[in-house]
Short mmCIF file of C-alpha atoms in Angstrom, two decimals:
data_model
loop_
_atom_site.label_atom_id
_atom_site.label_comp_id
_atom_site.label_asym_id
_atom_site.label_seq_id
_atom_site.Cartn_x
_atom_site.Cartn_y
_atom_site.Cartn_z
CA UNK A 1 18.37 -50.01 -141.73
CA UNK A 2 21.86 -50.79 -143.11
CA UNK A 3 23.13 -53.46 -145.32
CA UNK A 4 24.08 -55.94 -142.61
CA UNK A 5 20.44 -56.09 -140.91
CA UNK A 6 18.92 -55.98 -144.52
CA UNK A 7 20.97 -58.77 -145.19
CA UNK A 8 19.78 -60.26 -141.45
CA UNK A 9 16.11 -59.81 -142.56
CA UNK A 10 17.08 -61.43 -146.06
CA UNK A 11 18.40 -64.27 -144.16
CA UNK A 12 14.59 -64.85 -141.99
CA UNK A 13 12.60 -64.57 -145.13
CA UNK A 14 14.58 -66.59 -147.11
CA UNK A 15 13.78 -69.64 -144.46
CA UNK A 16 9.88 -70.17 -145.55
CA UNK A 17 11.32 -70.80 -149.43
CA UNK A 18 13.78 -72.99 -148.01
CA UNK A 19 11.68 -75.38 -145.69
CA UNK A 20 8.92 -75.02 -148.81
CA UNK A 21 11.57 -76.50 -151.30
CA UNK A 22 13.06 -78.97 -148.94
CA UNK A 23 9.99 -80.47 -147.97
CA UNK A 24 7.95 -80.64 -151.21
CA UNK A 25 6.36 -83.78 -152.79
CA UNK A 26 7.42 -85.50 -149.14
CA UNK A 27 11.42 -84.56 -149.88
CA UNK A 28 11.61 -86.82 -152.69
CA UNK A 29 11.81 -84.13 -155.28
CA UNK A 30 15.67 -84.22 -155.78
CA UNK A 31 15.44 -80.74 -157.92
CA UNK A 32 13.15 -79.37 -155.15
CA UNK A 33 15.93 -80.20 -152.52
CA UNK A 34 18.96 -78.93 -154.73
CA UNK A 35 17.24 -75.34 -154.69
CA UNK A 36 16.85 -75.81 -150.92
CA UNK A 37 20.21 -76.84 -150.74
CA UNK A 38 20.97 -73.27 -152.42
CA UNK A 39 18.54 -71.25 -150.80
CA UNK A 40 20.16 -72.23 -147.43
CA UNK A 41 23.49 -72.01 -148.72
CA UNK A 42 23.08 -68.50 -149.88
CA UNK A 43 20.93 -67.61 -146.44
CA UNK A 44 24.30 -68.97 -144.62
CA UNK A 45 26.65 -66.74 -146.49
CA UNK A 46 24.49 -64.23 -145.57
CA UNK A 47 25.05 -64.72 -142.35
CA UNK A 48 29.49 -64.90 -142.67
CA UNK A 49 28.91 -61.41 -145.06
CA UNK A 50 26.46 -59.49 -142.49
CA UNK A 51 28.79 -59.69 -139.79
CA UNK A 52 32.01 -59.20 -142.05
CA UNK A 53 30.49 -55.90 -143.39
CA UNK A 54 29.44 -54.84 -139.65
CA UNK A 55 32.55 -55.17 -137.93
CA UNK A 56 34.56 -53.87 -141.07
CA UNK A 57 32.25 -50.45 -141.78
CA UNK A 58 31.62 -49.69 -137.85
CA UNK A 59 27.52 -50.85 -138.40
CA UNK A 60 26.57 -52.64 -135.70
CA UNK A 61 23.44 -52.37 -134.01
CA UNK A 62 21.64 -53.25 -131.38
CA UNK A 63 19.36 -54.90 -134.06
CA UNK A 64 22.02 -56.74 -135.20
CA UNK A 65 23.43 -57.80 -132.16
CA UNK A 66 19.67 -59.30 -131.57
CA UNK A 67 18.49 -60.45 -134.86
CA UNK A 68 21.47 -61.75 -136.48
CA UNK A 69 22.37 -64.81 -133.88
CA UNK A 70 18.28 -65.15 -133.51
CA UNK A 71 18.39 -65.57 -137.66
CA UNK A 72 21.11 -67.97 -137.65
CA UNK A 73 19.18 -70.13 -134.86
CA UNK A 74 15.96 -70.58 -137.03
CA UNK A 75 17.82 -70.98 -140.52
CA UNK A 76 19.49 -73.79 -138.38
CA UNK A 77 16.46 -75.47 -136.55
CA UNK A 78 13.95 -75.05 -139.30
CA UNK A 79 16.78 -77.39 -141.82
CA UNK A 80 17.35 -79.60 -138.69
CA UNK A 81 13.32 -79.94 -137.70
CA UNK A 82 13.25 -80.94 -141.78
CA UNK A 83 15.36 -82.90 -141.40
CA UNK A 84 13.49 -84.87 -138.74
CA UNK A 85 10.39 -84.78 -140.97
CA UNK A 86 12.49 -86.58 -144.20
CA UNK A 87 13.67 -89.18 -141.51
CA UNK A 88 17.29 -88.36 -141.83
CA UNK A 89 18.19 -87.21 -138.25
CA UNK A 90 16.65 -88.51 -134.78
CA UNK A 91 14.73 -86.25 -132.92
CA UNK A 92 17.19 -86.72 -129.63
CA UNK A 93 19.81 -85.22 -131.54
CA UNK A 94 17.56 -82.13 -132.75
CA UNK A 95 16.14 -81.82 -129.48
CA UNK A 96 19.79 -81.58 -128.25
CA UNK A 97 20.82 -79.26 -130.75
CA UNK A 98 17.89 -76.42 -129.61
CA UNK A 99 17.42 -77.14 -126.61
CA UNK A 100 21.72 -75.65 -125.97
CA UNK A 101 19.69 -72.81 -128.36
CA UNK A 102 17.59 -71.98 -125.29
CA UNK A 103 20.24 -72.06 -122.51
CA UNK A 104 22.30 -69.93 -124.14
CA UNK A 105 19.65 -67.42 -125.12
CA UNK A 106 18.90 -67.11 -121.71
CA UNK A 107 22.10 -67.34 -120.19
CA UNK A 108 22.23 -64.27 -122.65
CA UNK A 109 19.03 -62.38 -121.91
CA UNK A 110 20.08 -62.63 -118.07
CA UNK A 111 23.52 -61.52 -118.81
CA UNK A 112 22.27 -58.41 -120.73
CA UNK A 113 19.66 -57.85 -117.63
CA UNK A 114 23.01 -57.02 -115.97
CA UNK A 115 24.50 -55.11 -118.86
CA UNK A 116 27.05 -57.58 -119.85
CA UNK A 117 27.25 -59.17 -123.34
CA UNK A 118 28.28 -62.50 -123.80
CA UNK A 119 30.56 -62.27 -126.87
CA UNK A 120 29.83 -65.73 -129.84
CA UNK A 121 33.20 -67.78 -129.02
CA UNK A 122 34.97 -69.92 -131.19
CA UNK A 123 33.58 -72.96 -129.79
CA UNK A 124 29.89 -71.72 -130.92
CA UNK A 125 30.65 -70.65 -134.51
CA UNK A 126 32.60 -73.67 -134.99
CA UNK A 127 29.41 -75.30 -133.89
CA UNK A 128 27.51 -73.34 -136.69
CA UNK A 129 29.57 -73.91 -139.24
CA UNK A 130 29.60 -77.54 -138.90
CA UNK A 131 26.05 -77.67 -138.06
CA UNK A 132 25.35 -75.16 -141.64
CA UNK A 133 27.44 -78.32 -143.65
CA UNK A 134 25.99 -80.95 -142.12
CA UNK A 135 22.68 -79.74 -142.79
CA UNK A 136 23.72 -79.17 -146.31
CA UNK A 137 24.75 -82.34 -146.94
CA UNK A 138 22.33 -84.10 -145.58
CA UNK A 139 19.65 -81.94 -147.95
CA UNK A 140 21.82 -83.08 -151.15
CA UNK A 141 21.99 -86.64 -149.59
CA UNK A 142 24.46 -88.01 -152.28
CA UNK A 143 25.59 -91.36 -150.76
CA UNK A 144 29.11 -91.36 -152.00
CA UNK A 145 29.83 -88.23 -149.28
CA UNK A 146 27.27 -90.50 -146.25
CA UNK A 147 30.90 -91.54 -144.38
CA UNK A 148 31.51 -87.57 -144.55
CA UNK A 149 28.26 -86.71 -143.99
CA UNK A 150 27.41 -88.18 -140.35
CA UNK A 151 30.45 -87.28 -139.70
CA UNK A 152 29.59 -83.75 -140.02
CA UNK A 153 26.56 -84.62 -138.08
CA UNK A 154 28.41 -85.95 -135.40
CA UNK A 155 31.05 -83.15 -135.03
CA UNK A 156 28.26 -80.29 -135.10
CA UNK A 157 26.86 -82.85 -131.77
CA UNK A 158 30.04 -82.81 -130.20
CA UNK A 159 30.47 -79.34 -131.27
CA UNK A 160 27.11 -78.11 -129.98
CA UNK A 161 27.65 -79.44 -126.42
CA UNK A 162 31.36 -78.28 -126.15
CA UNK A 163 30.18 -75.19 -126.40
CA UNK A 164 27.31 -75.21 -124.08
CA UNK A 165 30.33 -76.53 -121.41
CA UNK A 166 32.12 -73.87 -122.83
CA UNK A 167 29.68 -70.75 -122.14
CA UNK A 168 28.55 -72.11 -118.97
CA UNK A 169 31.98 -72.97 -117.54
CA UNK A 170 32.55 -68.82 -118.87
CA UNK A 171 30.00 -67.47 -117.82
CA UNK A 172 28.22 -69.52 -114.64
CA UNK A 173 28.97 -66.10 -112.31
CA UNK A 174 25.57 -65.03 -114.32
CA UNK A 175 23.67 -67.15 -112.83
CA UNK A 176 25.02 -68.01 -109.40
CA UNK A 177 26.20 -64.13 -108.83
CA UNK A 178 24.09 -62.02 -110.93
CA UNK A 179 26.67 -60.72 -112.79
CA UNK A 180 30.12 -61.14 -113.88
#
């Protein structure tokens, strides 16, 4: 177990104490959501440090290579499934968001079937990032940054299905042929 995956692990227990701050008293608690606003802040740099410190000391894993995108999908749906709760995002947007989650998890799981990986591109972790800010600033909800705000939301949307387009135009030989 090396620093990266502890810091993976780190990242999937931290997301209980974040949905717990972010949704007590209702969400109305504006100290309550500051500390979520933290807890998922620091559970997102976790995320930028793991893979930094991977790459850089020659530790990846195969635990890595599964846990770390699979921890960076639930800190990201449990904020935007909050979200939905506090009434701040529409479900159809949400729904959106995971269900390009799920085709790309399998378009990855069938990949690796045939012993290909199917590298993050730019187009995806530009998709996290925005989707990591938006989410932040939507938890701090300070109304002076709302023009800025949706459109954060709005990029990570636009984001989230140029990607999809963008692994499936990649990598559609997976499906149709089996392999790449």
């Amino acid at each position: 177990m090396n620093l990266p995956n502890k810091l993976t692990i780190l990242r999937v227990i931290m997301i209980p104490f974040f949905v717990f701050f972010l949704l007590y008293q209702g969400g109305t608690n504006s100290t309550f959501r500051w500390i979520a606003a933290i807890v998922f802040i620091v559970a997102s740099l976790t995320d930028m440090l793991d893979g930094k410190i991977a790459r850089k000391y020659n530790l990846v894993t195969n635990f890595g290579k599964f846990m770390d995108p699979l921890a960076d999908k639930l800190l990201v749906c449990s904020g935007l499934i909050c979200l939905i709760e506090l009434g701040q995002l529409p479900a159809w947007m949400v729904i959106l968001i995971i269900s390009r989650e799920f085709i790309i998890s399998g378009f990855r799981l069938v990949a690796s079937d045939n012993g290909v990986v199917i590298a993050a591109s730019y187009w995806g972790k530009f998709k996290t990032t925005f989707q990591m800010i938006a989410v932040v600033l939507l938890i701090v909800n300070i109304p002076a940054l709302a023009l800025i705000t949706n459109l954060c939301v709005w990029a990570a949307l636009v984001l989230t299905i140029i990607s999809l387009v963008d692994y499936i135009a990649k990598n559609h030989k997976i499906l149709t042929e089996g392999s790449m």
